[in-house]
Structures are given as structure tokens and as C-alpha cells.
Amino acid sequence: GYKLDVFYVGHDAAEAKRLERILRTRGITGVILAAFSDTLLDFQMDWSHFSAVLIESQQLGLSLHAISNHQLMITREAIKHLHRLGYRRSGRAVGARAEICLKSAFTAGYYVELAQHPDLALIPPLVMPVVSMTEINPLVAGWVRAHGIDAVISNWTNIPDALRHEGLRIPREIVVAALDLNPDNGLGAGMRQNHRTVGERAVEQLAILMKTNQRGLIDTPNTTLIEGQWVNGPGVPARRAPARGGIPRRR
């Protein structure tokens, strides 16, 4: 029974006041904040006028109910499936900004799942800074070669191109599994995040707040986490050859 209007905002925190004026002028009292740039760290409105929920965007620091893909468990599931396929030297590469926005959920999931499998090598996770691909290519390839990695999990879609650019053969020498699989990104296997379900839950949560006239920031907000599913594909075949270089001791 609700109508949904989409408003696009820029990267300036001052956009919040402009949007607030528009919403109040049009009598809109329900707001879903979603897909904010990870460079936008502040978005202050007079929330007492609105029922509001977040879709991820945790870097905004707003005390609101939130719905998010369960990045910690998504990472754990990726490691678990790679282990079943025979990969023992799996490394995790994600962007520095994603780590900040998601409160290191990828890294936490990586370490927790490795702790369940003593035969897995502990590879130092790669946190990629915001630089050009010219700089990223040797950074990723150097990390892979230095640690004898046989599988990379990442939420960046350009990791395969970076490795190929540096002379690594995919999937013959190394495989790349997506942490956010998209059929158009060419990876072919990995974790499919349930973005549609996240959106549905956000609308359901907002409808409850509006119907019960709950407005403003929340004293004890909750976060709803949505699981993902592993998708098999030819890009990540079962591994038959033993892992290169052995398994280093854990420290």
C-alpha cells in the first residue's frame, strides 16, 4: 500500500538538510537510507520527523535499525566451500573502505572459519587501498606469489584481470571466488548475496515503524543479517594437485 520514491544525494554531508526539506515539504515520513558512498561518513537530519531504517551504510554512524548482507558468514561459507573443493591456501582480498564500513566483517569471517580447519594455511589478508589498477595489479599478484595462494576470495570484480595482467593463469594456477557474485562479472563462482531479500526486509521493517508511529533515532537498534548462498561454477573447479609450498606454521 505504499509508494516508493527514490532520491539521489551527492557526496556532501550538506545534502542531508536539502533532502530533509524536500521530504518534509512532500509529507514523506518514511525513509530507507541505502547505497551511500563509503566516503560519506556523516548524514544528519532531524530524525524526529521520520521513521527510518538503514540498508548497510553503517559508516554513517546512525542509531537506526539496519538490514545487511551477513558478510561475516558469507566469508565463512566461501572458505568452507573452497576447503571442500580441495583448496588449502585461500587468501582474502577486500578494499580498505569496505573493511571500515562493515566493521571488519570480512576479516572476522576469514579468521573464524580458518580456526575450524587446522589443515588450512593462515594467509595474511590483503586490504587494498584506494589506488589505481596500475598499482593494484602488482600488489595483488605479489601477495599471491609471496604466500603461495591457490584461491582468492574477494568482493572486487577486477581481481581476475589484475592477476592475469601479472601473468597468472586462471583457473589453472589460481582461482578467484566472488564474495558478491554477479553473473555479469565473469568470476562464475562464489557467494551470491541476497540483495533483493535485504530490500524486502528493509521495507517490512520500515512499514512496522510507520504503522506504530515510531520516529527518530533508536535507543537500542537491531541489525538484521541476511545469509548468502554458494554458487558453483567452472571458474572454481575441484582442486586435484597439492597446494604449492606446503602449509606454514601458525603463529
CSV table of C-alpha atoms in Angstrom, one decimal:
chain,number,residue,atom,x,y,z
A,1,GLY,CA,0.0,0.0,0.0
A,2,TYR,CA,3.0,2.3,0.0
A,3,LYS,CA,4.5,4.3,-2.9
A,4,LEU,CA,8.3,4.3,-3.2
A,5,ASP,CA,10.2,7.4,-4.4
A,6,VAL,CA,13.9,7.4,-5.0
A,7,PHE,CA,16.1,10.4,-4.1
A,8,TYR,CA,19.7,10.6,-5.1
A,9,VAL,CA,22.1,12.5,-2.9
A,10,GLY,CA,25.7,13.6,-3.5
A,11,HIS,CA,28.8,13.0,-1.5
A,12,ASP,CA,28.5,16.2,0.6
A,13,ALA,CA,27.0,15.9,4.1
A,14,ALA,CA,25.2,19.2,3.4
A,15,GLU,CA,22.9,17.2,1.1
A,16,ALA,CA,21.1,15.9,4.3
A,17,LYS,CA,19.4,19.2,5.0
A,18,ARG,CA,18.4,19.7,1.4
A,19,LEU,CA,16.8,16.2,1.4
A,20,GLU,CA,15.1,16.9,4.7
A,21,ARG,CA,13.4,20.0,3.3
A,22,ILE,CA,12.2,18.1,0.3
A,23,LEU,CA,10.8,15.2,2.3
A,24,ARG,CA,9.0,17.4,4.8
A,25,THR,CA,7.6,19.6,2.0
A,26,ARG,CA,6.2,16.5,0.3
A,27,GLY,CA,4.9,15.0,3.5
A,28,ILE,CA,7.1,11.9,3.4
A,29,THR,CA,7.7,10.4,6.8
A,30,GLY,CA,9.3,7.0,6.0
A,31,VAL,CA,12.9,6.8,4.8
A,32,ILE,CA,15.2,3.9,3.8
A,33,LEU,CA,18.9,5.0,3.6
A,34,ALA,CA,20.8,2.8,1.2
A,35,ALA,CA,23.8,2.5,-1.0
A,36,PHE,CA,25.6,5.5,0.4
A,37,SER,CA,29.2,6.1,-0.8
A,38,ASP,CA,31.7,4.8,1.7
A,39,THR,CA,33.3,8.2,1.6
A,40,LEU,CA,30.2,9.8,3.1
A,41,LEU,CA,30.6,9.5,6.9
A,42,ASP,CA,28.0,11.9,8.1
A,43,PHE,CA,24.4,12.5,7.2
A,44,GLN,CA,22.5,14.4,9.8
A,45,MET,CA,18.8,15.2,9.5
A,46,ASP,CA,16.2,16.0,12.2
A,47,TRP,CA,15.2,12.3,12.5
A,48,SER,CA,12.3,13.1,14.9
A,49,HIS,CA,10.2,13.7,11.8
A,50,PHE,CA,10.9,10.4,10.2
A,51,SER,CA,10.7,6.6,10.6
A,52,ALA,CA,13.9,5.4,9.1
A,53,VAL,CA,16.0,2.2,8.5
A,54,LEU,CA,19.4,1.6,7.0
A,55,ILE,CA,20.5,-0.8,4.3
A,56,GLU,CA,24.1,-1.4,5.3
A,57,SER,CA,25.6,2.2,5.2
A,58,GLN,CA,27.0,1.5,8.7
A,59,GLN,CA,29.7,4.1,8.2
A,60,LEU,CA,27.0,6.8,8.8
A,61,GLY,CA,27.0,6.0,12.5
A,62,LEU,CA,23.2,6.5,12.8
A,63,SER,CA,21.4,4.8,15.6
A,64,LEU,CA,18.8,3.2,13.4
A,65,HIS,CA,17.6,-0.4,12.7
A,66,ALA,CA,19.7,-1.8,9.8
A,67,ILE,CA,19.4,-4.7,7.3
A,68,SER,CA,22.6,-6.0,5.8
A,69,ASN,CA,24.0,-9.0,4.0
A,70,HIS,CA,25.8,-11.2,6.5
A,71,GLN,CA,29.3,-10.5,5.3
A,72,LEU,CA,30.9,-12.5,8.1
A,73,MET,CA,29.0,-15.7,7.4
A,74,ILE,CA,29.3,-15.1,3.6
A,75,THR,CA,33.1,-15.1,4.0
A,76,ARG,CA,32.9,-18.2,6.2
A,77,GLU,CA,30.8,-20.0,3.6
A,78,ALA,CA,33.2,-19.1,0.8
A,79,ILE,CA,36.2,-20.5,2.8
A,80,LYS,CA,34.2,-23.6,3.7
A,81,HIS,CA,33.3,-24.4,0.1
A,82,LEU,CA,36.8,-23.8,-1.1
A,83,HIS,CA,38.0,-26.2,1.5
A,84,ARG,CA,35.6,-28.9,0.3
A,85,LEU,CA,36.9,-28.4,-3.2
A,86,GLY,CA,40.4,-29.0,-2.1
A,87,TYR,CA,41.9,-25.5,-1.7
A,88,ARG,CA,44.1,-25.2,1.4
A,89,ARG,CA,45.8,-21.8,0.8
A,90,SER,CA,42.9,-19.4,0.5
A,91,GLY,CA,43.5,-15.7,0.8
A,92,ARG,CA,41.0,-12.9,1.3
A,93,ALA,CA,41.4,-9.6,-0.5
A,94,VAL,CA,39.0,-6.7,0.1
A,95,GLY,CA,39.1,-2.9,-0.1
A,96,ALA,CA,40.1,-0.8,2.9
A,97,ARG,CA,36.9,1.2,2.8
A,98,ALA,CA,34.7,-1.9,2.8
A,99,GLU,CA,36.5,-3.0,6.0
A,100,ILE,CA,35.7,0.3,7.7
A,101,CYS,CA,32.1,0.4,6.6
A,102,LEU,CA,31.4,-3.2,7.5
A,103,LYS,CA,33.4,-3.2,10.8
A,104,SER,CA,35.9,-5.8,9.5
A,105,ALA,CA,33.2,-8.4,8.9
A,106,PHE,CA,35.2,-10.0,6.0
A,107,THR,CA,38.3,-10.3,8.1
A,108,ALA,CA,36.4,-11.7,11.1
A,109,GLY,CA,34.7,-14.3,9.0
A,110,TYR,CA,38.0,-15.3,7.4
A,111,TYR,CA,39.8,-15.9,10.8
A,112,VAL,CA,36.8,-17.6,12.4
A,113,GLU,CA,36.4,-20.2,9.6
A,114,LEU,CA,40.1,-20.9,9.3
A,115,ALA,CA,40.0,-21.8,13.0
A,116,GLN,CA,37.6,-24.6,12.2
A,117,HIS,CA,40.1,-26.3,9.7
A,118,PRO,CA,43.6,-27.0,11.1
A,119,ASP,CA,44.7,-28.1,7.6
A,120,LEU,CA,44.2,-24.6,6.2
A,121,ALA,CA,47.1,-22.2,5.8
A,122,LEU,CA,46.8,-18.9,7.6
A,123,ILE,CA,47.3,-16.3,4.9
A,124,PRO,CA,47.6,-12.6,5.9
A,125,PRO,CA,44.5,-10.9,4.5
A,126,LEU,CA,45.1,-8.3,1.8
A,127,VAL,CA,43.4,-4.9,2.5
A,128,MET,CA,43.6,-2.9,-0.7
A,129,PRO,CA,43.9,0.9,-0.5
A,130,VAL,CA,42.1,3.3,-2.9
A,131,VAL,CA,44.6,3.4,-5.7
A,132,SER,CA,44.7,2.9,-9.4
A,133,MET,CA,44.6,-0.6,-11.0
A,134,THR,CA,48.1,0.1,-12.2
A,135,GLU,CA,49.1,-0.1,-8.6
A,136,ILE,CA,46.6,-2.8,-7.5
A,137,ASN,CA,47.8,-5.3,-10.2
A,138,PRO,CA,51.3,-5.9,-8.8
A,139,LEU,CA,50.1,-5.6,-5.2
A,140,VAL,CA,47.6,-8.5,-5.6
A,141,ALA,CA,49.9,-10.6,-7.7
A,142,GLY,CA,52.8,-10.1,-5.3
A,143,TRP,CA,50.7,-11.1,-2.3
A,144,VAL,CA,49.5,-14.2,-4.1
A,145,ARG,CA,53.0,-15.3,-5.1
A,146,ALA,CA,54.6,-14.4,-1.7
A,147,HIS,CA,52.2,-16.8,0.1
A,148,GLY,CA,51.6,-19.5,-2.5
A,149,ILE,CA,47.9,-18.8,-2.6
A,150,ASP,CA,45.8,-21.2,-4.6
A,151,ALA,CA,42.4,-19.4,-4.1
A,152,VAL,CA,41.4,-15.8,-3.6
A,153,ILE,CA,38.1,-14.7,-2.3
A,154,SER,CA,37.2,-11.0,-2.9
A,155,ASN,CA,34.3,-8.6,-3.3
A,156,TRP,CA,36.2,-6.8,-6.1
A,157,THR,CA,35.3,-7.9,-9.6
A,158,ASN,CA,38.6,-6.9,-11.2
A,159,ILE,CA,40.9,-9.2,-9.2
A,160,PRO,CA,41.0,-11.8,-12.1
A,161,ASP,CA,42.1,-9.2,-14.5
A,162,ALA,CA,44.7,-7.9,-12.1
A,163,LEU,CA,46.2,-11.5,-11.8
A,164,ARG,CA,46.0,-12.2,-15.5
A,165,HIS,CA,47.8,-8.9,-16.2
A,166,GLU,CA,50.7,-10.1,-14.0
A,167,GLY,CA,51.0,-13.4,-15.8
A,168,LEU,CA,48.9,-15.7,-13.5
A,169,ARG,CA,46.7,-18.2,-15.3
A,170,ILE,CA,43.1,-18.6,-14.0
A,171,PRO,CA,41.9,-21.1,-13.1
A,172,ARG,CA,44.9,-23.3,-13.9
A,173,GLU,CA,47.3,-21.7,-11.4
A,174,ILE,CA,44.9,-19.9,-9.1
A,175,VAL,CA,41.1,-19.5,-8.8
A,176,VAL,CA,39.1,-16.4,-7.7
A,177,ALA,CA,35.8,-16.8,-5.9
A,178,ALA,CA,33.4,-13.8,-5.5
A,179,LEU,CA,32.1,-12.6,-2.2
A,180,ASP,CA,29.4,-10.8,-4.1
A,181,LEU,CA,28.7,-12.9,-7.2
A,182,ASN,CA,27.2,-11.2,-10.2
A,183,PRO,CA,26.5,-13.2,-13.4
A,184,ASP,CA,28.0,-10.3,-15.4
A,185,ASN,CA,31.3,-10.0,-13.6
A,186,GLY,CA,32.9,-13.1,-15.2
A,187,LEU,CA,34.0,-14.8,-12.0
A,188,GLY,CA,31.5,-17.6,-12.4
A,189,ALA,CA,31.5,-19.0,-8.8
A,190,GLY,CA,31.3,-17.7,-5.3
A,191,MET,CA,28.8,-16.3,-2.8
A,192,ARG,CA,25.6,-14.9,-4.1
A,193,GLN,CA,24.4,-12.2,-1.7
A,194,ASN,CA,20.6,-11.8,-1.4
A,195,HIS,CA,20.2,-8.1,-2.1
A,196,ARG,CA,16.6,-8.5,-3.0
A,197,THR,CA,15.8,-10.1,0.3
A,198,VAL,CA,17.7,-7.3,2.1
A,199,GLY,CA,15.5,-4.8,0.3
A,200,GLU,CA,12.3,-6.7,1.2
A,201,ARG,CA,13.3,-6.8,4.9
A,202,ALA,CA,14.0,-3.1,4.9
A,203,VAL,CA,10.6,-2.3,3.6
A,204,GLU,CA,8.9,-4.6,6.1
A,205,GLN,CA,10.9,-3.0,9.0
A,206,LEU,CA,10.0,0.5,7.8
A,207,ALA,CA,6.3,-0.4,7.4
A,208,ILE,CA,6.2,-1.6,11.1
A,209,LEU,CA,7.8,1.7,12.3
A,210,MET,CA,5.4,3.8,10.3
A,211,LYS,CA,2.3,1.9,11.3
A,212,THR,CA,3.3,2.2,15.0
A,213,ASN,CA,4.3,5.8,14.6
A,214,GLN,CA,7.9,5.2,15.8
A,215,ARG,CA,10.1,8.1,14.6
A,216,GLY,CA,13.6,9.3,15.4
A,217,LEU,CA,16.8,7.6,16.3
A,218,ILE,CA,16.6,4.3,18.2
A,219,ASP,CA,18.0,3.8,21.7
A,220,THR,CA,18.8,0.1,21.1
A,221,PRO,CA,18.8,-0.5,17.3
A,222,ASN,CA,18.9,-4.0,15.9
A,223,THR,CA,20.6,-5.3,12.8
A,224,THR,CA,19.0,-8.0,10.6
A,225,LEU,CA,21.6,-10.1,8.7
A,226,ILE,CA,20.7,-11.9,5.5
A,227,GLU,CA,22.6,-15.1,4.6
A,228,GLY,CA,24.1,-15.8,1.2
A,229,GLN,CA,24.5,-18.9,-0.9
A,230,TRP,CA,27.5,-20.5,-2.6
A,231,VAL,CA,27.2,-20.9,-6.4
A,232,ASN,CA,29.3,-23.5,-8.2
A,233,GLY,CA,30.9,-22.6,-11.5
A,234,PRO,CA,33.7,-23.6,-13.9
A,235,GLY,CA,35.9,-20.8,-12.6
A,236,VAL,CA,36.4,-22.7,-9.4
A,237,PRO,CA,36.9,-26.4,-10.2
A,238,ALA,CA,37.8,-29.0,-7.6
A,239,ARG,CA,41.5,-28.9,-6.9
A,240,ARG,CA,43.4,-32.1,-7.7
A,241,ALA,CA,47.1,-31.0,-7.4
A,242,PRO,CA,48.5,-30.5,-3.9
A,243,ALA,CA,48.9,-26.9,-2.7
A,244,ARG,CA,52.2,-25.3,-3.6
A,245,GLY,CA,54.9,-24.6,-0.9
A,246,GLY,CA,53.3,-26.6,1.9
A,247,ILE,CA,51.4,-25.1,4.8
A,248,PRO,CA,53.2,-22.6,7.1
A,249,ARG,CA,53.0,-22.9,10.8
A,250,ARG,CA,50.5,-20.8,12.6
A,251,ARG,CA,51.9,-18.2,14.9
